[in-house]
């Protein structure tokens, strides 16, 4: 629901807010309500810190109810500035101090989100607020502002200078914040460079909303291997606009900040405190946006501030000076058009989108409703004319894979899901033939259905669209292997390995390819060079050893897993199974007896397994 759908809603919000909330009193009430809600979320964040509530992203970076710590961070940043503005212009003492305390707590919580862009935004906002106060106030406040600015510089500079000290390194939050460096930003800088390449190709019209996927795949650099497979944003709002809409959209985006700041400081009726606080909010938001893409939570506050400035300084006419529309004209000509347009937008854009999302969530939860019901829902979703079918089609591929791995699902249901996945992805590929992601998803569907030739065709098409992506070559190798073309599989793995600049994860595929061809010495050399050892815990190598019956290497792999998970009896049972398959009954029994000695609760299972081994009736 990003892109144009979100932008249209934000534009509607801007015009509604700037016309309805015409006076500062109403804006104060609106922002006070927002700050009140933020206080509730602060309480939620403290419960997360205390362990009473779960953190949804990772295990340490608080995210409240947002599900993403970066979203919560920019929400807090805006509310810090807004709470400070409301406090410094509030006459009621209890409310003034409550707001100041809340702003202070929210500032601290920003650090607990561990979102470095928001932390830098907060520092930038505080520094600008101090500087503007020093430049625009009397002697008393000027001294306080200069002192605050100096203190801020000393604290931030001191912590950064001590980033290698035991105190900073021992503090998870300070260590993450001070780890900001050019080296740490290599991935982000590479993503930005891809977006700039896209801008060079289409400098005027850009690639459109949600168009970064094409740029990412076309200009992909192998140094990104090991990061996310599919970036859909440049993680810089300014560059995102430059890529999506070309230079005109980028300049228009910048003009929102420039016009807002100019209008804010030009208007004499706006208080100095309000000018400083809102300027700090805009600068903090801009700094944050240098490292993060925009989202609904940040957009709402940005557009609210723009609407408030527009409401106060953007119009000079009074209500009496405006042209009056007669009631008859309004009723007969304008109202019906507005009502029909509103109903159409609500139905086709909002309600249909919500229904699609809700039904899709249900469809991909077969554990709750059963695969037969999931297949029926997925069929309805794919046969609809919803504009959101890309997500539906991609999820149908995942649902098909789930069904195949479940032995309890009937064959006809699996076949139905396979047909749906293939037809759904074929429709997407026909609509977006230059989207490498869709090509790969269709390849997965074909591969799961056993149509390997067609799967290989789609992978090769994806490689033609994104020739520098190692993952695509891995998929080509997997399909070639499944077809029995072991040399071609090894060669594909090696191409991906070379592209990834010999990443250890890719080395496992190359080694597996060499093992399949019987080149054990070559495989060992590859593993030794990549990992410093020839015994590597890798599902890819496990598959290759099992396929070629390389029992000594497989036993060594499972021994390592047992050592790494000493409290898991299942690892010992798996090792015993490998010994048995290798024909080493003695060590299979010894391993099972070791499990019984370490884990007495497994004695019954061990006794049963040993009887089966000794009778030669192992299932």
Coordinates of C-alpha atoms in Angstrom, one line a residue:
X1 CA 0.0 0.0 0.0
X2 CA 3.0 2.3 -0.5
X3 CA 3.5 4.5 -3.6
X4 CA 0.7 6.4 -5.1
X5 CA -2.0 5.0 -2.8
X6 CA -0.1 6.4 0.2
X7 CA 0.7 9.7 -1.4
X8 CA -2.9 10.4 -2.4
X9 CA -4.0 9.7 1.1
X10 CA -1.3 12.0 2.5
X11 CA -2.3 14.8 0.1
X12 CA -5.9 14.4 1.2
X13 CA -4.8 14.6 4.8
X14 CA -2.8 17.8 4.2
X15 CA -5.7 19.6 2.5
X16 CA -8.2 18.4 5.1
X17 CA -6.0 19.3 8.1
X18 CA -4.9 22.7 6.8
X19 CA -8.6 23.7 6.1
X20 CA -10.2 22.2 9.2
X21 CA -7.6 23.1 11.8
X22 CA -7.5 26.8 10.9
X23 CA -6.2 28.3 14.2
X24 CA -3.3 27.5 16.4
X25 CA -5.6 26.5 19.3
X26 CA -6.9 23.6 17.3
X27 CA -3.5 22.5 16.2
X28 CA -2.4 22.5 19.8
X29 CA -5.3 20.2 20.7
X30 CA -4.5 17.9 17.8
X31 CA -0.8 17.6 18.8
X32 CA -1.6 17.3 22.5
X33 CA -3.8 14.3 21.6
X34 CA -0.9 12.9 19.6
X35 CA 1.6 13.4 22.5
X36 CA -0.8 11.8 24.9
X37 CA -0.9 8.7 22.7
X38 CA 2.9 8.8 22.5
X39 CA 3.0 8.7 26.4
X40 CA 1.0 5.4 26.2
X41 CA 3.5 4.0 23.8
X42 CA 6.4 5.1 26.0
X43 CA 4.8 3.0 28.7
X44 CA 4.6 0.1 26.3
X45 CA 8.3 0.6 25.5
X46 CA 9.3 0.5 29.2
X47 CA 7.4 -2.8 29.5
X48 CA 9.4 -4.1 26.6
X49 CA 12.7 -3.0 28.3
X50 CA 11.5 -4.7 31.5
X51 CA 10.8 -7.9 29.7
X52 CA 7.0 -7.9 30.4
X53 CA 6.2 -7.4 26.7
X54 CA 7.9 -8.9 23.7
X55 CA 10.0 -6.9 21.3
X56 CA 8.9 -7.6 17.8
X57 CA 12.1 -6.8 15.9
X58 CA 15.0 -8.7 17.2
X59 CA 15.3 -9.0 21.0
X60 CA 16.8 -5.7 22.2
X61 CA 15.7 -2.8 20.0
X62 CA 12.4 -1.5 21.3
X63 CA 9.7 -1.0 18.8
X64 CA 6.5 -0.5 20.9
X65 CA 3.5 -1.5 18.7
X66 CA 5.2 -0.4 15.4
X67 CA 6.9 -3.7 14.6
X68 CA 10.0 -1.8 13.5
X69 CA 12.4 0.1 15.7
X70 CA 13.2 2.6 13.0
X71 CA 9.5 3.5 12.7
X72 CA 9.2 3.9 16.4
X73 CA 12.4 6.0 16.5
X74 CA 11.2 8.7 14.0
X75 CA 7.8 8.7 15.8
X76 CA 9.6 9.5 19.1
X77 CA 11.8 12.1 17.4
X78 CA 8.8 14.1 16.1
X79 CA 7.1 13.9 19.5
X80 CA 10.2 15.1 21.3
X81 CA 10.1 18.4 19.3
X82 CA 6.3 18.7 19.5
X83 CA 6.3 18.1 23.2
X84 CA 9.0 20.7 23.7
X85 CA 7.1 23.2 21.7
X86 CA 3.9 22.6 23.6
X87 CA 5.7 22.7 26.9
X88 CA 7.5 26.0 26.3
X89 CA 4.3 27.7 25.2
X90 CA 2.1 26.2 27.9
X91 CA 0.8 28.3 30.8
X92 CA -0.4 25.5 33.0
X93 CA 2.6 24.6 35.2
X94 CA 1.7 20.9 35.7
X95 CA 1.2 20.3 32.0
X96 CA 4.4 22.3 31.1
X97 CA 6.6 20.1 33.3
X98 CA 4.8 16.9 32.3
X99 CA 5.5 17.6 28.6
X100 CA 9.2 18.5 29.3
X101 CA 9.7 15.3 31.3
X102 CA 8.0 13.3 28.5
X103 CA 10.2 14.9 25.9
X104 CA 13.3 13.9 28.0
X105 CA 12.1 10.3 28.4
X106 CA 11.4 10.0 24.7
X107 CA 14.8 11.4 23.8
X108 CA 16.4 8.6 25.9
X109 CA 14.2 6.0 24.4
X110 CA 15.3 6.9 20.9
X111 CA 18.7 5.5 21.9
X112 CA 17.1 2.3 23.0
X113 CA 15.6 1.9 19.5
X114 CA 19.3 1.7 18.4
X115 CA 18.3 3.5 15.2
X116 CA 21.4 5.4 14.3
X117 CA 19.7 7.7 11.8
X118 CA 17.2 8.8 14.4
X119 CA 20.0 9.3 17.0
X120 CA 21.8 11.6 14.6
X121 CA 18.5 13.3 13.8
X122 CA 18.0 14.0 17.5
X123 CA 21.5 15.3 17.9
X124 CA 21.0 17.5 14.9
X125 CA 17.6 18.8 16.1
X126 CA 19.0 19.6 19.6
X127 CA 22.0 21.4 18.1
X128 CA 19.9 23.4 15.7
X129 CA 17.4 24.4 18.5
X130 CA 20.3 25.6 20.7
X131 CA 21.9 27.5 17.8
X132 CA 18.6 29.2 16.8
X133 CA 17.9 30.1 20.4
X134 CA 21.3 31.7 20.7
X135 CA 20.8 33.7 17.5
X136 CA 17.3 34.9 18.2
X137 CA 16.8 35.5 21.9
X138 CA 18.0 37.8 24.6
X139 CA 21.2 37.7 26.7
X140 CA 19.9 35.3 29.4
X141 CA 18.6 32.7 27.0
X142 CA 21.5 33.2 24.7
X143 CA 24.0 32.1 27.4
X144 CA 21.9 29.1 28.3
X145 CA 21.6 28.1 24.6
X146 CA 25.4 28.5 24.0
X147 CA 26.1 26.5 27.1
X148 CA 23.7 23.7 26.0
X149 CA 25.3 23.6 22.6
X150 CA 28.8 23.4 24.0
X151 CA 27.7 20.7 26.4
X152 CA 26.1 18.7 23.6
X153 CA 29.2 18.9 21.5
X154 CA 31.4 17.8 24.4
X155 CA 29.2 14.9 25.4
X156 CA 28.7 13.6 21.9
X157 CA 32.4 14.2 21.0
X158 CA 33.6 12.6 24.2
X159 CA 31.5 9.5 23.8
X160 CA 32.6 9.1 20.2
X161 CA 36.3 9.7 21.1
X162 CA 36.0 7.0 23.8
X163 CA 34.3 4.5 21.4
X164 CA 37.1 2.0 21.9
X165 CA 37.0 2.2 25.7
X166 CA 35.7 -0.6 27.8
X167 CA 32.8 1.6 29.0
X168 CA 31.5 2.3 25.6
X169 CA 32.2 -1.2 24.2
X170 CA 30.5 -2.7 27.2
X171 CA 27.3 -0.7 26.6
X172 CA 25.3 -2.2 23.8
X173 CA 23.5 1.0 22.9
X174 CA 26.5 3.3 23.0
X175 CA 28.6 0.8 21.1
X176 CA 26.0 0.6 18.3
X177 CA 25.6 4.3 18.1
X178 CA 29.4 5.1 18.1
X179 CA 30.0 2.3 15.5
X180 CA 28.8 4.7 12.8
X181 CA 31.7 4.8 10.3
X182 CA 32.4 4.8 6.6
X183 CA 33.2 1.1 6.7
X184 CA 29.9 0.3 8.5
X185 CA 28.1 2.2 5.9
X186 CA 29.5 0.3 2.9
X187 CA 26.3 -1.6 2.2
X188 CA 24.2 1.5 2.5
X189 CA 26.6 3.5 0.2
X190 CA 26.5 0.7 -2.3
X191 CA 22.7 0.7 -2.3
X192 CA 22.8 4.5 -2.9
X193 CA 25.2 4.1 -5.8
X194 CA 22.8 1.7 -7.4
X195 CA 20.0 4.2 -7.1
X196 CA 22.2 6.9 -8.6
X197 CA 22.9 4.6 -11.5
X198 CA 19.2 4.3 -12.0
X199 CA 18.9 8.1 -11.9
X200 CA 21.5 8.5 -14.6
X201 CA 19.5 6.2 -16.8
X202 CA 16.2 8.1 -16.3
X203 CA 17.1 11.5 -14.9
X204 CA 13.8 13.2 -15.8
X205 CA 11.0 10.7 -15.3
X206 CA 12.6 8.3 -12.9
X207 CA 11.5 4.7 -12.4
X208 CA 8.2 5.4 -10.7
X209 CA 6.8 4.6 -7.3
X210 CA 8.0 1.1 -6.2
X211 CA 10.5 1.1 -9.1
X212 CA 13.7 0.6 -7.1
X213 CA 13.3 -3.2 -7.5
X214 CA 14.2 -2.8 -11.2
X215 CA 17.2 -0.6 -10.4
X216 CA 18.4 -2.9 -7.7
X217 CA 18.5 -6.0 -9.9
X218 CA 19.8 -4.2 -13.0
X219 CA 22.7 -2.6 -11.3
X220 CA 23.3 -5.1 -8.5
X221 CA 26.9 -5.3 -7.3
X222 CA 28.2 -8.7 -6.0
X223 CA 29.6 -7.0 -3.0
X224 CA 26.1 -7.0 -1.6
X225 CA 26.0 -10.8 -1.5
X226 CA 25.1 -11.9 2.0
X227 CA 22.8 -8.9 2.6
X228 CA 19.0 -8.8 1.9
X229 CA 18.2 -10.4 -1.4
X230 CA 15.6 -7.9 -2.4
X231 CA 16.0 -4.2 -1.5
X232 CA 12.9 -2.2 -2.4
X233 CA 14.2 1.1 -1.1
X234 CA 17.5 3.0 -1.3
X235 CA 17.3 3.6 2.5
X236 CA 17.6 7.3 1.9
X237 CA 14.4 9.2 1.3
X238 CA 16.1 11.9 -0.8
X239 CA 17.7 9.4 -3.1
X240 CA 14.5 7.4 -3.2
X241 CA 12.7 10.5 -4.7
X242 CA 15.6 11.2 -7.1
X243 CA 15.4 7.6 -8.4
X244 CA 11.6 7.3 -8.4
X245 CA 10.7 10.7 -9.9
X246 CA 13.9 12.0 -11.4
X247 CA 15.3 15.4 -10.8
X248 CA 11.9 17.2 -10.9
X249 CA 10.5 15.0 -8.1
X250 CA 13.7 15.4 -6.1
X251 CA 13.6 19.2 -6.3
X252 CA 9.9 19.2 -5.4
X253 CA 10.6 17.1 -2.3
X254 CA 13.4 19.4 -1.3
X255 CA 11.1 22.4 -1.8
X256 CA 8.7 21.1 0.8
X257 CA 11.5 21.6 3.4
X258 CA 12.6 24.9 1.9
X259 CA 9.2 26.5 1.6
X260 CA 8.2 25.3 5.0
X261 CA 11.2 26.8 6.7
X262 CA 10.9 30.1 4.7
X263 CA 7.2 30.4 5.5
X264 CA 7.8 29.6 9.1
X265 CA 10.4 32.2 9.8
X266 CA 8.9 34.9 7.5
X267 CA 5.6 35.0 9.4
X268 CA 5.6 37.4 12.3
X269 CA 2.6 35.9 14.1
X270 CA 4.2 32.6 14.8
X271 CA 6.1 32.5 18.2
X272 CA 9.8 32.2 18.3
X273 CA 9.5 28.9 20.3
X274 CA 7.2 27.4 17.7
X275 CA 9.6 28.4 14.9
X276 CA 12.6 26.9 16.7
X277 CA 10.8 23.7 17.7
X278 CA 9.3 23.1 14.2
X279 CA 12.6 23.9 12.5
X280 CA 14.3 21.4 14.8
X281 CA 11.7 18.8 13.9
X282 CA 12.2 19.3 10.2
X283 CA 16.0 19.2 10.4
X284 CA 15.9 16.1 12.7
X285 CA 13.5 14.4 10.2
X286 CA 15.7 15.3 7.2
X287 CA 18.9 13.9 8.9
X288 CA 17.0 10.8 9.8
X289 CA 15.8 10.5 6.2
X290 CA 19.4 10.4 5.0
X291 CA 19.7 6.9 6.3
X292 CA 16.1 5.5 6.3
X293 CA 13.3 5.4 3.8
X294 CA 10.0 7.3 4.5
X295 CA 7.0 5.5 5.9
X296 CA 3.5 6.2 7.0
X297 CA 4.5 7.1 10.6
X298 CA 7.0 9.7 9.6
X299 CA 5.0 11.0 6.7
X300 CA 1.9 11.8 8.9
X301 CA 3.9 14.1 11.2
X302 CA 5.8 15.7 8.3
X303 CA 2.5 16.5 6.5
X304 CA 0.9 17.6 9.7
X305 CA 3.6 20.2 10.3
X306 CA 3.3 21.3 6.6
X307 CA -0.4 21.6 7.0
X308 CA -0.1 23.6 10.2
X309 CA 2.3 26.1 8.6
X310 CA 0.1 26.3 5.6
X311 CA -3.0 27.0 7.8
X312 CA -1.2 29.8 9.6
X313 CA 0.8 31.5 6.9
X314 CA -0.4 30.2 3.6
X315 CA -3.6 32.2 3.2
X316 CA -4.4 35.9 3.7
X317 CA -8.1 36.0 2.7
X318 CA -10.8 35.8 5.3
X319 CA -14.0 33.7 5.0
X320 CA -16.0 36.8 4.1
X321 CA -13.7 37.5 1.1
X322 CA -14.1 34.0 -0.4
X323 CA -16.6 33.4 -3.2
X324 CA -19.8 31.8 -1.9
X325 CA -21.2 28.8 -3.6
X326 CA -25.0 28.7 -3.4
X327 CA -26.7 25.8 -1.6
X328 CA -28.6 24.8 -4.7
X329 CA -25.4 24.7 -6.8
X330 CA -23.6 22.7 -4.1
X331 CA -26.3 20.2 -3.8
X332 CA -27.0 19.7 -7.4
X333 CA -23.5 19.9 -9.0
X334 CA -20.7 19.4 -6.5
X335 CA -22.0 17.1 -3.7
X336 CA -22.9 14.1 -5.9
X337 CA -19.6 14.2 -7.7
X338 CA -17.7 14.3 -4.4
X339 CA -19.8 11.5 -2.9
X340 CA -19.5 9.2 -5.9
X341 CA -15.7 9.8 -6.1
X342 CA -15.3 9.2 -2.4
X343 CA -17.3 5.9 -2.5
X344 CA -15.3 4.8 -5.5
X345 CA -11.9 5.5 -3.8
X346 CA -13.0 3.9 -0.5
X347 CA -14.2 0.8 -2.2
X348 CA -11.6 0.2 -4.9
X349 CA -8.5 1.5 -3.1
X350 CA -9.1 0.9 0.6
X351 CA -11.7 -1.7 1.2
X352 CA -10.6 -4.0 -1.6
X353 CA -7.0 -3.7 -0.4
X354 CA -8.0 -4.5 3.2
X355 CA -10.1 -7.5 2.1
X356 CA -7.2 -8.8 -0.1
X357 CA -4.8 -8.5 2.8
X358 CA -7.1 -10.1 5.3
X359 CA -7.9 -13.0 3.0
X360 CA -4.3 -13.5 2.1
X361 CA -3.2 -13.7 5.7
X362 CA -5.9 -16.4 6.2
X363 CA -4.9 -18.3 3.1
X364 CA -1.3 -18.6 4.1
X365 CA -2.2 -20.0 7.5
X366 CA -3.0 -23.6 6.5
X367 CA -2.2 -24.8 10.0
X368 CA -5.3 -23.0 11.2
X369 CA -7.8 -23.6 8.4
X370 CA -6.3 -26.6 6.5
X371 CA -4.7 -26.7 3.1
X372 CA -8.0 -27.4 1.2
X373 CA -9.5 -24.1 2.5
X374 CA -6.2 -22.3 1.9
X375 CA -6.2 -23.5 -1.7
X376 CA -9.8 -22.4 -2.2
X377 CA -9.1 -18.9 -0.8
X378 CA -5.9 -18.6 -2.9
X379 CA -7.9 -19.5 -6.0
X380 CA -10.4 -16.7 -5.2
X381 CA -7.6 -14.2 -4.6
X382 CA -5.8 -15.0 -7.9
X383 CA -9.0 -14.9 -9.9
X384 CA -10.0 -11.5 -8.7
X385 CA -9.0 -8.2 -10.4
X386 CA -7.3 -6.8 -7.4
X387 CA -4.4 -4.4 -8.1
X388 CA -2.4 -6.2 -5.3
X389 CA -2.0 -9.6 -7.0
X390 CA 1.8 -9.6 -7.0
X391 CA 2.0 -10.3 -3.3
X392 CA -0.8 -12.9 -3.7
X393 CA 1.0 -14.7 -6.5
X394 CA 4.3 -14.8 -4.7
X395 CA 2.6 -16.1 -1.5
X396 CA 0.9 -18.8 -3.6
X397 CA 4.4 -20.2 -4.4
X398 CA 5.3 -20.4 -0.7
X399 CA 2.0 -22.1 0.1
X400 CA 2.6 -24.6 -2.7
X401 CA 6.1 -25.4 -1.2
X402 CA 4.5 -25.8 2.3
X403 CA 2.0 -28.3 0.9
X404 CA 4.7 -30.3 -0.8
X405 CA 6.6 -30.7 2.4
X406 CA 3.5 -32.0 4.3
X407 CA 2.9 -35.7 3.7
X408 CA -0.6 -35.3 5.1
X409 CA -1.8 -33.1 2.3
X410 CA -3.8 -34.9 -0.4
X411 CA -2.2 -35.1 -3.9
X412 CA -5.0 -33.3 -5.6
X413 CA -4.6 -30.3 -3.2
X414 CA -0.9 -30.2 -4.0
X415 CA -1.7 -30.3 -7.7
X416 CA -4.2 -27.6 -7.3
X417 CA -1.8 -25.3 -5.4
X418 CA 0.9 -26.0 -8.0
X419 CA -1.4 -25.0 -10.8
X420 CA -2.4 -21.8 -9.0
X421 CA 1.2 -20.9 -8.2
X422 CA 2.3 -21.4 -11.8
X423 CA -0.6 -19.6 -13.4
X424 CA -0.4 -16.7 -10.9
X425 CA 3.3 -16.2 -11.5
X426 CA 2.9 -16.5 -15.2
X427 CA 0.4 -13.7 -15.1
X428 CA 2.9 -11.6 -13.1
X429 CA 5.7 -12.3 -15.5
X430 CA 3.6 -11.4 -18.5
X431 CA 2.8 -8.1 -16.9
X432 CA 6.3 -7.4 -15.7
X433 CA 8.7 -9.3 -18.0
X434 CA 11.7 -7.2 -16.9
X435 CA 11.3 -8.0 -13.2
X436 CA 13.9 -10.5 -12.2
X437 CA 12.2 -11.2 -8.9
X438 CA 9.1 -12.4 -10.6
X439 CA 11.1 -14.6 -13.0
X440 CA 12.7 -16.3 -10.0
X441 CA 9.4 -16.8 -8.2
X442 CA 8.0 -18.5 -11.4
X443 CA 11.2 -20.6 -11.5
X444 CA 10.5 -21.8 -7.9
X445 CA 6.9 -22.7 -8.8
X446 CA 8.1 -24.7 -11.9
X447 CA 10.8 -26.4 -9.9
X448 CA 8.5 -27.4 -7.1
X449 CA 6.1 -28.8 -9.7
X450 CA 9.0 -30.9 -11.3
X451 CA 9.0 -28.8 -14.5
X452 CA 12.8 -28.4 -14.4
X453 CA 13.3 -27.3 -18.0
X454 CA 10.8 -24.4 -17.6
X455 CA 12.3 -23.5 -14.2
X456 CA 15.8 -23.3 -15.8
X457 CA 14.4 -21.0 -18.6
X458 CA 13.1 -18.6 -16.0
X459 CA 16.3 -18.6 -14.0
X460 CA 18.3 -17.9 -17.1
X461 CA 15.9 -15.0 -17.9
X462 CA 16.5 -13.6 -14.4
X463 CA 20.2 -13.8 -14.9
X464 CA 19.9 -11.9 -18.2
X465 CA 18.1 -9.2 -16.3
X466 CA 20.5 -9.2 -13.3
X467 CA 23.8 -10.8 -14.4
X468 CA 25.8 -9.9 -11.3
X469 CA 23.7 -11.6 -8.7
X470 CA 25.3 -14.8 -7.2
X471 CA 22.0 -16.1 -5.8
X472 CA 20.7 -16.6 -9.4
X473 CA 23.6 -18.8 -10.3
X474 CA 23.1 -20.9 -7.2
X475 CA 19.5 -21.5 -8.3
X476 CA 20.7 -22.4 -11.8
X477 CA 23.1 -24.9 -10.3
X478 CA 20.4 -26.4 -8.1
X479 CA 18.2 -27.0 -11.1
X480 CA 21.0 -28.4 -13.2
X481 CA 21.9 -30.8 -10.4
X482 CA 18.3 -31.9 -10.1
X483 CA 18.4 -32.7 -13.9
X484 CA 21.6 -34.7 -13.4
X485 CA 23.8 -32.2 -15.2
X486 CA 26.5 -32.2 -12.5
X487 CA 29.2 -30.5 -14.4
X488 CA 26.9 -27.7 -15.4
X489 CA 25.8 -27.4 -11.8
X490 CA 29.4 -27.1 -10.6
X491 CA 30.1 -24.5 -13.2
X492 CA 27.0 -22.4 -12.2
X493 CA 28.1 -22.6 -8.6
X494 CA 31.6 -21.5 -9.5
X495 CA 30.3 -18.5 -11.4
X496 CA 28.3 -17.4 -8.4
X497 CA 31.3 -18.1 -6.2
X498 CA 33.6 -15.9 -8.3
X499 CA 30.9 -13.1 -8.5
X500 CA 30.6 -13.2 -4.7
X501 CA 34.4 -12.7 -4.4
X502 CA 34.7 -16.1 -2.8
X503 CA 32.2 -15.7 0.0
X504 CA 32.3 -18.7 2.4
X505 CA 28.6 -19.5 1.9
X506 CA 29.1 -19.8 -1.9
X507 CA 32.2 -21.9 -1.4
X508 CA 29.9 -24.7 0.1
X509 CA 28.0 -24.9 -3.2
X510 CA 31.2 -25.1 -5.2
X511 CA 32.6 -27.8 -2.9
X512 CA 29.3 -29.7 -3.1
X513 CA 29.5 -29.6 -6.9
X514 CA 33.0 -31.0 -6.8
X515 CA 32.0 -33.7 -4.4
X516 CA 29.1 -34.7 -6.7
X517 CA 31.7 -35.1 -9.5
X518 CA 34.0 -37.1 -7.3
X519 CA 36.7 -34.4 -7.0
X520 CA 37.2 -34.7 -3.2
X521 CA 40.6 -33.1 -3.2
X522 CA 39.4 -30.0 -5.0
X523 CA 36.4 -29.8 -2.7
X524 CA 38.7 -29.9 0.4
X525 CA 40.9 -27.2 -1.1
X526 CA 37.9 -24.9 -1.7
X527 CA 36.6 -25.5 1.9
X528 CA 40.0 -25.0 3.4
X529 CA 40.5 -21.8 1.6
X530 CA 37.1 -20.4 2.5
X531 CA 36.7 -21.7 6.1
X532 CA 40.2 -22.7 7.2
X533 CA 38.9 -26.2 7.7
X534 CA 37.4 -29.1 5.7
X535 CA 34.7 -29.9 8.2
X536 CA 32.0 -27.4 7.7
X537 CA 28.4 -27.5 9.1
X538 CA 26.5 -26.9 5.9
X539 CA 23.1 -28.4 4.7
X540 CA 24.5 -28.1 1.2
X541 CA 27.5 -30.2 2.0
X542 CA 25.4 -32.6 4.1
X543 CA 23.2 -33.2 1.0
X544 CA 26.3 -33.8 -1.2
X545 CA 27.9 -36.2 1.2
X546 CA 24.7 -38.1 1.6
X547 CA 24.1 -38.3 -2.1
X548 CA 27.6 -39.6 -2.8
X549 CA 27.8 -41.8 0.4
X550 CA 30.8 -40.0 1.7
X551 CA 30.2 -41.4 5.2
X552 CA 33.5 -40.3 6.9
X553 CA 32.9 -36.7 6.0
X554 CA 29.2 -36.9 6.9
X555 CA 30.1 -38.5 10.3
X556 CA 32.6 -35.7 11.0
X557 CA 30.0 -33.1 10.2
X558 CA 27.5 -34.7 12.6
X559 CA 30.1 -35.1 15.3
X560 CA 30.7 -31.3 15.1
X561 CA 26.9 -30.7 15.4
X562 CA 26.8 -32.9 18.5
X563 CA 29.7 -30.9 20.0
X564 CA 28.0 -27.7 19.2
X565 CA 24.6 -28.8 20.8
X566 CA 25.7 -30.9 23.8
X567 CA 22.2 -30.6 25.4
X568 CA 20.3 -31.9 22.4
X569 CA 19.8 -35.7 22.4
X570 CA 18.3 -35.6 18.8
X571 CA 21.8 -34.8 17.5
X572 CA 23.1 -38.0 19.0
X573 CA 20.2 -40.0 17.4
X574 CA 21.0 -38.4 14.0
X575 CA 24.7 -39.3 14.4
X576 CA 23.7 -42.9 15.3
X577 CA 21.6 -43.1 12.1
X578 CA 24.5 -41.9 10.0
X579 CA 26.8 -44.6 11.6
X580 CA 24.1 -47.2 10.8
X581 CA 23.8 -46.1 7.2
X582 CA 27.5 -46.3 6.9
X583 CA 27.4 -49.9 8.0
X584 CA 29.1 -49.2 11.4
X585 CA 26.6 -50.9 13.7
X586 CA 29.0 -50.8 16.7
X587 CA 29.4 -47.0 16.8
X588 CA 25.7 -46.6 16.1
X589 CA 24.8 -48.6 19.2
X590 CA 27.6 -46.8 21.2
X591 CA 26.2 -43.4 20.2
X592 CA 22.7 -44.4 21.3
X593 CA 24.0 -45.7 24.6
X594 CA 25.8 -42.4 25.1
X595 CA 22.5 -40.6 24.6
X596 CA 20.9 -42.8 27.3
X597 CA 23.7 -42.0 29.7
X598 CA 23.6 -38.3 29.1
X599 CA 19.8 -38.0 28.9
X600 CA 18.1 -40.7 31.0
X601 CA 14.7 -39.6 29.6
X602 CA 15.7 -41.0 26.2
X603 CA 16.3 -44.5 27.6
X604 CA 13.1 -46.0 26.2
X605 CA 13.7 -44.6 22.7
X606 CA 17.3 -45.8 22.9
X607 CA 16.3 -49.3 23.8
X608 CA 13.8 -49.5 21.0
X609 CA 16.3 -48.1 18.5
X610 CA 19.0 -50.6 19.5
X611 CA 16.6 -53.5 19.1
X612 CA 15.7 -52.4 15.6
X613 CA 19.4 -52.1 14.7
X614 CA 20.3 -55.5 16.1
X615 CA 17.3 -57.1 14.3
X616 CA 18.1 -55.3 11.1
X617 CA 14.6 -53.7 10.9
X618 CA 15.5 -50.0 11.2
X619 CA 12.7 -47.9 9.7

